[in-house]
Coordinates of C-alpha atoms in Angstrom, one line a residue:
M1 CA 0.0 0.0 0.0
A2 CA 2.8 2.3 0.9
F3 CA 4.5 1.7 -2.5
K4 CA 1.3 2.4 -4.4
S5 CA 0.8 5.7 -2.4
V6 CA 4.3 6.8 -3.3
L7 CA 3.8 6.0 -7.0
R8 CA 0.5 8.0 -7.0
S9 CA 2.0 10.9 -5.2
V10 CA 5.0 11.1 -7.6
S11 CA 2.7 10.8 -10.7
V12 CA 0.5 13.7 -9.5
I13 CA 3.5 15.9 -8.7
L14 CA 5.0 15.2 -12.2
I15 CA 1.7 16.1 -13.9
L16 CA 1.4 19.3 -11.9
A17 CA 5.0 20.2 -12.6
S18 CA 4.3 19.9 -16.3
M19 CA 1.4 22.2 -15.9
L20 CA 3.5 24.8 -14.2
A21 CA 6.4 24.7 -16.6
G22 CA 4.5 26.1 -19.6
K23 CA 6.5 29.3 -19.9
A24 CA 10.2 30.0 -20.4
M25 CA 11.4 32.0 -17.5
A26 CA 13.6 35.1 -17.5
Q27 CA 16.6 35.1 -15.2
S28 CA 15.6 35.6 -11.6
V29 CA 15.9 39.1 -10.1
L30 CA 17.0 40.1 -6.7
I31 CA 14.3 41.8 -4.7
P32 CA 15.2 44.7 -2.4
S33 CA 13.3 45.6 0.8
P34 CA 10.0 47.5 0.2
P35 CA 10.3 51.3 0.2
Q36 CA 9.6 53.3 3.3
I37 CA 6.1 54.7 3.3
A38 CA 5.1 57.9 5.1
G39 CA 1.7 56.9 6.4
S40 CA 0.0 55.6 9.6
S41 CA -0.7 52.3 7.9
Y42 CA -0.6 50.8 4.3
V43 CA -0.9 47.6 2.4
L44 CA -0.2 46.4 -1.2
M45 CA -2.3 43.4 -2.3
D46 CA -2.7 41.4 -5.4
P47 CA -6.5 41.1 -5.7
K48 CA -6.4 37.8 -7.7
S49 CA -4.4 35.8 -5.2
G50 CA -5.0 37.9 -2.1
R51 CA -1.2 37.9 -1.6
I52 CA 0.1 40.8 0.6
I53 CA 3.3 42.1 -1.0
M54 CA 4.1 44.8 1.6
E55 CA 2.3 46.2 4.6
E56 CA 2.7 48.1 7.9
N57 CA 0.1 48.4 10.6
S58 CA -2.4 47.2 8.1
H59 CA -4.8 45.8 10.8
E60 CA -4.7 49.0 12.9
R61 CA -8.2 50.5 13.3
L62 CA -8.2 54.1 11.9
P63 CA -10.8 56.6 10.7
P64 CA -11.3 55.9 7.0
A65 CA -12.8 59.3 6.2
S66 CA -14.4 59.2 2.7
L67 CA -12.9 55.8 1.9
T68 CA -16.2 54.8 3.7
K69 CA -18.0 55.7 0.4
M70 CA -16.5 52.7 -1.2
M71 CA -18.9 50.6 0.9
T72 CA -21.7 53.0 0.2
A73 CA -21.1 52.6 -3.5
Y74 CA -20.7 48.8 -3.2
I75 CA -24.1 48.4 -1.5
V76 CA -25.7 50.6 -4.2
E77 CA -24.1 48.4 -6.9
R78 CA -25.3 45.3 -5.2
E79 CA -28.8 46.7 -5.2
L80 CA -28.5 47.4 -8.9
D81 CA -27.1 44.0 -9.7
E82 CA -30.0 42.3 -7.8
G83 CA -32.6 44.3 -9.6
R84 CA -34.0 46.1 -6.6
I85 CA -33.1 49.5 -8.1
S86 CA -32.1 50.8 -11.5
M87 CA -29.7 53.5 -12.7
S88 CA -32.7 55.5 -14.0
D89 CA -34.6 55.5 -10.8
M90 CA -35.3 59.0 -9.5
V91 CA -34.1 59.6 -5.9
P92 CA -35.9 62.4 -3.9
I93 CA -33.5 64.7 -2.1
S94 CA -34.4 65.2 1.5
V95 CA -33.6 68.2 3.7
R96 CA -31.2 66.0 5.7
A97 CA -29.3 64.9 2.6
W98 CA -29.1 68.5 1.3
K99 CA -27.8 69.8 4.6
T100 CA -25.1 67.2 5.0
E101 CA -21.8 69.0 5.6
G102 CA -18.5 68.4 3.9
S103 CA -17.8 67.7 0.2
R104 CA -20.9 68.1 -1.9
T105 CA -22.4 67.1 -5.2
F106 CA -24.7 70.2 -4.9
V107 CA -28.0 68.4 -5.1
R108 CA -31.0 70.6 -4.1
E109 CA -33.6 69.9 -1.5
G110 CA -37.0 68.8 -3.0
T111 CA -35.6 67.7 -6.4
S112 CA -35.2 64.2 -7.7
V113 CA -31.9 62.9 -9.1
P114 CA -31.2 59.7 -11.0
V115 CA -29.4 56.9 -9.1
E116 CA -26.6 57.0 -11.8
T117 CA -25.9 60.6 -11.2
L118 CA -25.8 60.3 -7.5
L119 CA -23.6 57.2 -7.7
K120 CA -21.1 59.1 -9.8
G121 CA -21.3 61.9 -7.3
V122 CA -20.4 59.6 -4.6
I123 CA -17.5 57.9 -6.4
I124 CA -16.1 60.7 -8.4
Q125 CA -16.8 63.8 -6.4
S126 CA -17.1 62.2 -2.9
G127 CA -20.4 63.9 -2.3
N128 CA -21.7 63.5 1.2
D129 CA -25.1 64.8 0.1
A130 CA -25.3 62.2 -2.6
S131 CA -24.2 59.5 -0.2
V132 CA -27.0 60.2 2.2
A133 CA -29.6 60.5 -0.5
L134 CA -28.7 57.1 -1.9
A135 CA -28.6 55.6 1.7
E136 CA -32.1 56.9 2.3
F137 CA -33.3 55.7 -1.0
V138 CA -32.0 52.1 -0.6
A139 CA -32.8 51.5 3.1
G140 CA -35.3 54.2 4.1
S141 CA -32.8 56.0 6.4
E142 CA -29.2 56.5 6.8
G143 CA -29.2 54.5 10.0
A144 CA -30.8 51.5 8.4
F145 CA -28.3 51.7 5.5
V146 CA -25.5 51.7 8.0
D147 CA -26.8 48.4 9.4
I148 CA -26.5 47.0 5.9
M149 CA -23.0 48.4 5.5
N150 CA -21.8 46.6 8.6
Q151 CA -23.5 43.3 7.7
Q152 CA -21.8 43.5 4.2
A153 CA -18.5 44.2 5.8
Q154 CA -18.7 41.0 7.9
L155 CA -19.7 39.0 4.7
L156 CA -16.6 40.4 3.0
G157 CA -14.4 39.4 6.0
M158 CA -13.7 43.0 7.1
K159 CA -13.2 42.0 10.7
D160 CA -11.9 45.3 11.9
T161 CA -14.4 47.6 10.4
N162 CA -17.4 49.4 11.9
F163 CA -19.4 52.1 10.1
E164 CA -21.6 54.7 11.8
N165 CA -22.6 56.7 8.7
A166 CA -22.5 56.5 4.9
T167 CA -20.2 59.4 4.3
G168 CA -17.1 58.9 6.5
L169 CA -17.7 62.1 8.6
P170 CA -15.9 61.7 12.0
S171 CA -17.6 59.6 14.6
N172 CA -16.2 57.8 17.6
E173 CA -16.9 54.2 16.6
H174 CA -16.4 54.7 12.8
F175 CA -13.2 52.9 11.9
S176 CA -11.6 50.5 9.4
T177 CA -8.1 49.3 8.5
A178 CA -5.9 49.4 5.4
Y179 CA -6.3 45.6 5.0
D180 CA -10.0 45.7 5.3
L181 CA -10.3 48.5 2.7
A182 CA -8.1 46.5 0.3
K183 CA -10.5 43.6 0.6
L184 CA -13.4 46.0 -0.1
A185 CA -11.6 47.4 -3.2
R186 CA -11.1 43.8 -4.3
A187 CA -14.8 43.1 -4.0
I188 CA -15.7 46.3 -5.9
I189 CA -13.4 45.3 -8.8
N190 CA -14.3 41.6 -8.9
D191 CA -18.1 41.7 -8.0
Y192 CA -19.4 44.5 -10.2
P193 CA -16.9 45.1 -13.0
E194 CA -19.6 46.8 -15.1
N195 CA -19.6 49.7 -12.7
Y196 CA -15.9 49.8 -12.1
P197 CA -15.1 52.3 -15.0
I198 CA -16.8 55.0 -13.0
Y199 CA -13.9 55.1 -10.6
A200 CA -11.6 56.1 -13.5
E201 CA -13.6 59.1 -14.6
K202 CA -11.6 62.3 -14.1
H203 CA -14.5 64.8 -13.9
F204 CA -18.1 65.0 -12.7
T205 CA -20.6 67.7 -13.7
Y206 CA -23.8 68.3 -12.0
N207 CA -25.9 71.6 -11.8
N208 CA -23.4 73.1 -14.3
I209 CA -20.6 72.6 -11.7
R210 CA -17.7 70.6 -13.1
Q211 CA -15.5 69.0 -10.3
P212 CA -12.4 66.9 -10.7
N213 CA -11.8 63.5 -9.2
R214 CA -9.5 63.9 -6.2
N215 CA -7.4 61.0 -7.2
S216 CA -4.6 62.7 -8.9
L217 CA -3.0 59.4 -9.9
L218 CA -5.6 59.1 -12.7
W219 CA -3.7 62.0 -14.5
R220 CA -0.2 60.8 -13.6
D221 CA -0.3 57.1 -14.2
D222 CA -2.2 55.6 -17.1
S223 CA -2.3 52.2 -15.4
V224 CA -4.3 53.6 -12.4
D225 CA -8.1 53.2 -12.8
G226 CA -9.5 53.8 -9.3
L227 CA -10.6 53.9 -6.5
K228 CA -11.1 56.5 -3.8
T229 CA -9.6 59.4 -1.7
G230 CA -10.4 60.4 1.8
H231 CA -9.6 63.2 4.1
T232 CA -10.5 64.6 7.5
E233 CA -8.4 66.3 10.2
E234 CA -8.5 63.2 12.3
A235 CA -7.9 60.7 9.5
G236 CA -5.3 62.6 7.6
Y237 CA -5.0 62.1 3.8
C238 CA -6.0 58.6 2.7
L239 CA -6.1 56.8 -0.7
V240 CA -7.1 53.5 -2.1
A241 CA -5.8 53.0 -5.6
S242 CA -5.7 50.2 -8.1
A243 CA -3.7 49.8 -11.2
K244 CA -3.2 47.2 -13.9
R245 CA -0.1 46.6 -16.0
N246 CA 0.0 43.8 -18.4
D247 CA -1.8 40.8 -16.7
T248 CA -1.2 42.0 -13.2
R249 CA -3.5 44.1 -11.0
L250 CA -2.5 45.6 -7.7
I251 CA -4.4 47.4 -5.0
A252 CA -2.6 49.9 -2.7
V253 CA -4.0 51.5 0.4
V254 CA -2.4 54.3 2.5
M255 CA -3.9 55.9 5.5
G256 CA -2.9 58.9 7.6
T257 CA -0.5 60.8 5.3
S258 CA 0.2 64.5 5.7
S259 CA -1.2 65.9 2.4
S260 CA -3.0 65.1 -0.8
E261 CA 0.4 65.1 -2.6
S262 CA 2.0 62.8 -0.1
R263 CA -0.8 60.1 -0.4
S264 CA -0.3 60.1 -4.2
Q265 CA 3.5 59.8 -3.9
E266 CA 3.3 57.0 -1.3
I267 CA 0.8 55.0 -3.4
Q268 CA 2.9 55.5 -6.5
K269 CA 6.0 54.1 -4.7
M270 CA 4.0 51.1 -3.6
L271 CA 2.6 50.3 -7.1
N272 CA 6.0 50.8 -8.8
Y273 CA 7.6 48.4 -6.3
G274 CA 5.0 45.8 -6.7
F275 CA 4.9 45.9 -10.5
R276 CA 8.7 46.0 -10.8
Y277 CA 9.4 42.9 -8.7
Y278 CA 6.2 40.8 -8.7
E279 CA 3.8 39.2 -11.1
S280 CA 0.5 37.4 -11.0
E281 CA 0.3 34.0 -12.5
R282 CA -2.8 31.9 -13.1
L283 CA -1.7 28.3 -12.3
F284 CA -5.0 26.4 -12.8
S285 CA -8.3 27.2 -14.3
A286 CA -11.7 26.4 -12.8
G287 CA -12.9 23.0 -14.0
Q288 CA -9.4 22.1 -15.3
E289 CA -8.6 18.4 -14.7
L290 CA -5.6 18.1 -12.4
I291 CA -5.5 14.3 -12.0
Q292 CA -7.6 11.2 -12.6
A293 CA -8.6 9.5 -9.3
R294 CA -9.3 5.8 -8.8
V295 CA -12.9 5.3 -7.7
W296 CA -14.1 2.1 -6.0
S297 CA -17.7 0.6 -6.1
G298 CA -18.8 3.0 -8.9
Q299 CA -20.2 2.7 -12.3
S300 CA -16.8 4.2 -13.5
D301 CA -13.4 3.4 -12.1
Q302 CA -12.0 6.8 -12.9
L303 CA -12.9 10.4 -11.9
S304 CA -11.6 13.7 -13.0
V305 CA -10.4 15.9 -10.1
G306 CA -10.0 19.7 -10.2
L307 CA -10.8 23.0 -8.7
A308 CA -13.9 25.1 -8.4
E309 CA -12.2 28.4 -9.1
D310 CA -9.2 29.8 -11.0
V311 CA -6.0 29.6 -8.8
Y312 CA -3.6 32.5 -8.9
V313 CA -0.3 33.1 -7.2
T314 CA 1.7 36.3 -6.8
I315 CA 5.4 35.5 -7.1
P316 CA 8.7 37.3 -7.6
R317 CA 9.4 37.8 -11.3
G318 CA 11.4 34.9 -12.8
S319 CA 10.5 32.4 -10.1
R320 CA 7.8 30.3 -11.8
D321 CA 10.2 27.5 -12.3
D322 CA 10.8 27.2 -8.6
L323 CA 7.2 26.5 -7.8
E324 CA 6.5 23.1 -6.3
S325 CA 3.0 21.5 -6.5
S326 CA 1.4 18.3 -5.3
V327 CA -2.1 16.8 -4.8
D328 CA -2.9 14.6 -1.8
L329 CA -5.9 12.6 -2.6
D330 CA -8.0 10.6 -0.1
S331 CA -6.5 7.1 0.2
V332 CA -9.8 5.4 -0.7
I333 CA -12.5 7.1 -2.9
K334 CA -15.8 5.3 -3.0
A335 CA -18.9 5.9 -5.1
P336 CA -21.4 7.5 -5.0
I337 CA -19.5 10.7 -5.8
N338 CA -21.3 14.0 -6.5
V339 CA -20.0 17.0 -8.4
G340 CA -18.1 19.2 -6.0
D341 CA -17.3 16.5 -3.4
E342 CA -14.0 17.2 -1.7
L343 CA -11.4 14.4 -2.4
G344 CA -8.2 15.9 -1.3
R345 CA -6.0 19.0 -1.4
V346 CA -3.7 20.7 -3.8
K347 CA -0.7 22.6 -2.5
V348 CA 1.7 25.0 -4.3
S349 CA 4.8 26.3 -2.5
L350 CA 7.8 28.5 -3.3
N351 CA 11.0 28.1 -1.4
G352 CA 9.2 26.3 1.4
E353 CA 6.4 28.9 1.7
V354 CA 2.9 27.6 0.9
L355 CA 1.2 29.8 -1.5
V356 CA -1.9 27.7 -2.3
D357 CA -3.6 25.1 -0.1
Q358 CA -7.1 24.3 -1.5
P359 CA -9.4 21.4 -1.7
V360 CA -9.7 19.5 -5.0
L361 CA -13.1 18.5 -6.1
A362 CA -14.9 15.9 -8.2
L363 CA -15.6 17.5 -11.6
H364 CA -18.3 15.0 -12.5
E365 CA -20.5 12.4 -10.6
V366 CA -19.9 8.8 -10.3
P367 CA -23.0 6.8 -9.4
E368 CA -22.8 3.7 -7.2
G369 CA -22.1 0.5 -9.2
G370 CA -24.2 -2.6 -9.2
F371 CA -24.2 -5.3 -6.6
F372 CA -21.5 -7.5 -8.2
K373 CA -19.3 -4.5 -9.0
R374 CA -19.5 -3.4 -5.3
I375 CA -18.6 -6.9 -4.1
W376 CA -15.7 -7.3 -6.5
D377 CA -14.2 -3.9 -5.6
A378 CA -14.6 -4.7 -1.9
I379 CA -12.7 -7.9 -2.3
K380 CA -9.9 -6.1 -4.3
L381 CA -9.7 -3.4 -1.7
F382 CA -9.4 -5.9 1.1
F383 CA -6.4 -7.6 -0.4
I384 CA -4.7 -4.3 -1.5
Q385 CA -4.9 -3.0 2.0
L386 CA -3.5 -6.2 3.4
F387 CA -0.3 -5.6 1.5

């Protein structure tokens, strides 16, 4: 039995190695330490793999200022996606929304404004009035909308986040972290890609007032296509930005910098470092067969095993050939097997660091075999396990 297990393990490793060796690699590069970043906290993430390339105090709870509006927009986009509202719906502007202090879209009390216009006002201009108007429209009141925001934060795994309003205006128990905000940005990009181009728009005009997007990197770096700025006296100057170069996308977050110029410079340093020294690789595709598994007591003796989702890794440039992969299947796999049943795990590591550890699943079903098939396989298994 031990000999058979070793043979199976070796064969799986060889198959996976051939999958990973599809590209000729450039000479490996030496990677310097990450640059020093002048902010209270920061993080640089690859949204495909979730890999953190660099960070400092990324789990420290801090006031997020208008970065809050990323969640406000995300909730609105979810409502749009699920068909509960539409971009053309007219939103009545309440006195409370009109009077909200801070940055403004300049909506007028007693008028009605399309959802699309208000959503752009939230994302591009960071309008507090637009944020409150949308919150009231979606949930009936800003307070009820905040409950939804906090529930959604938990669903996204934002464990160190609590919202008390839809705008980011200062409040004692209103906080988030650089890491949580990177996860939120990742969800915005991945979950509702049809709306993501709004984050790259450089200007917004409403009531004949043309206002620029405060994310100055949209003018400086063509690869940057979002996301959101924030500033209050308590929070300092904050920025969540995303950029895509070739096939790699990165998300950078910095909180608590000293000026609008500083936040842009620090984010630019992070992005340049990440793109210069790292790359994102898709190792396996959803539904791709990784290995054929032996099935006992089934109508078929073989079963295709693979993954439910695409698997990406973020690795130093030139290191793909150093990846090591293996699949550890259950020692005995018996029918009936349903699509999606877990049958083992796949692991990918680089220089001893595990980058991927995910379950492998049945890609098709194997019904239970007939009576004589089950008896015959039981006898074979008995003798195999004896030796």
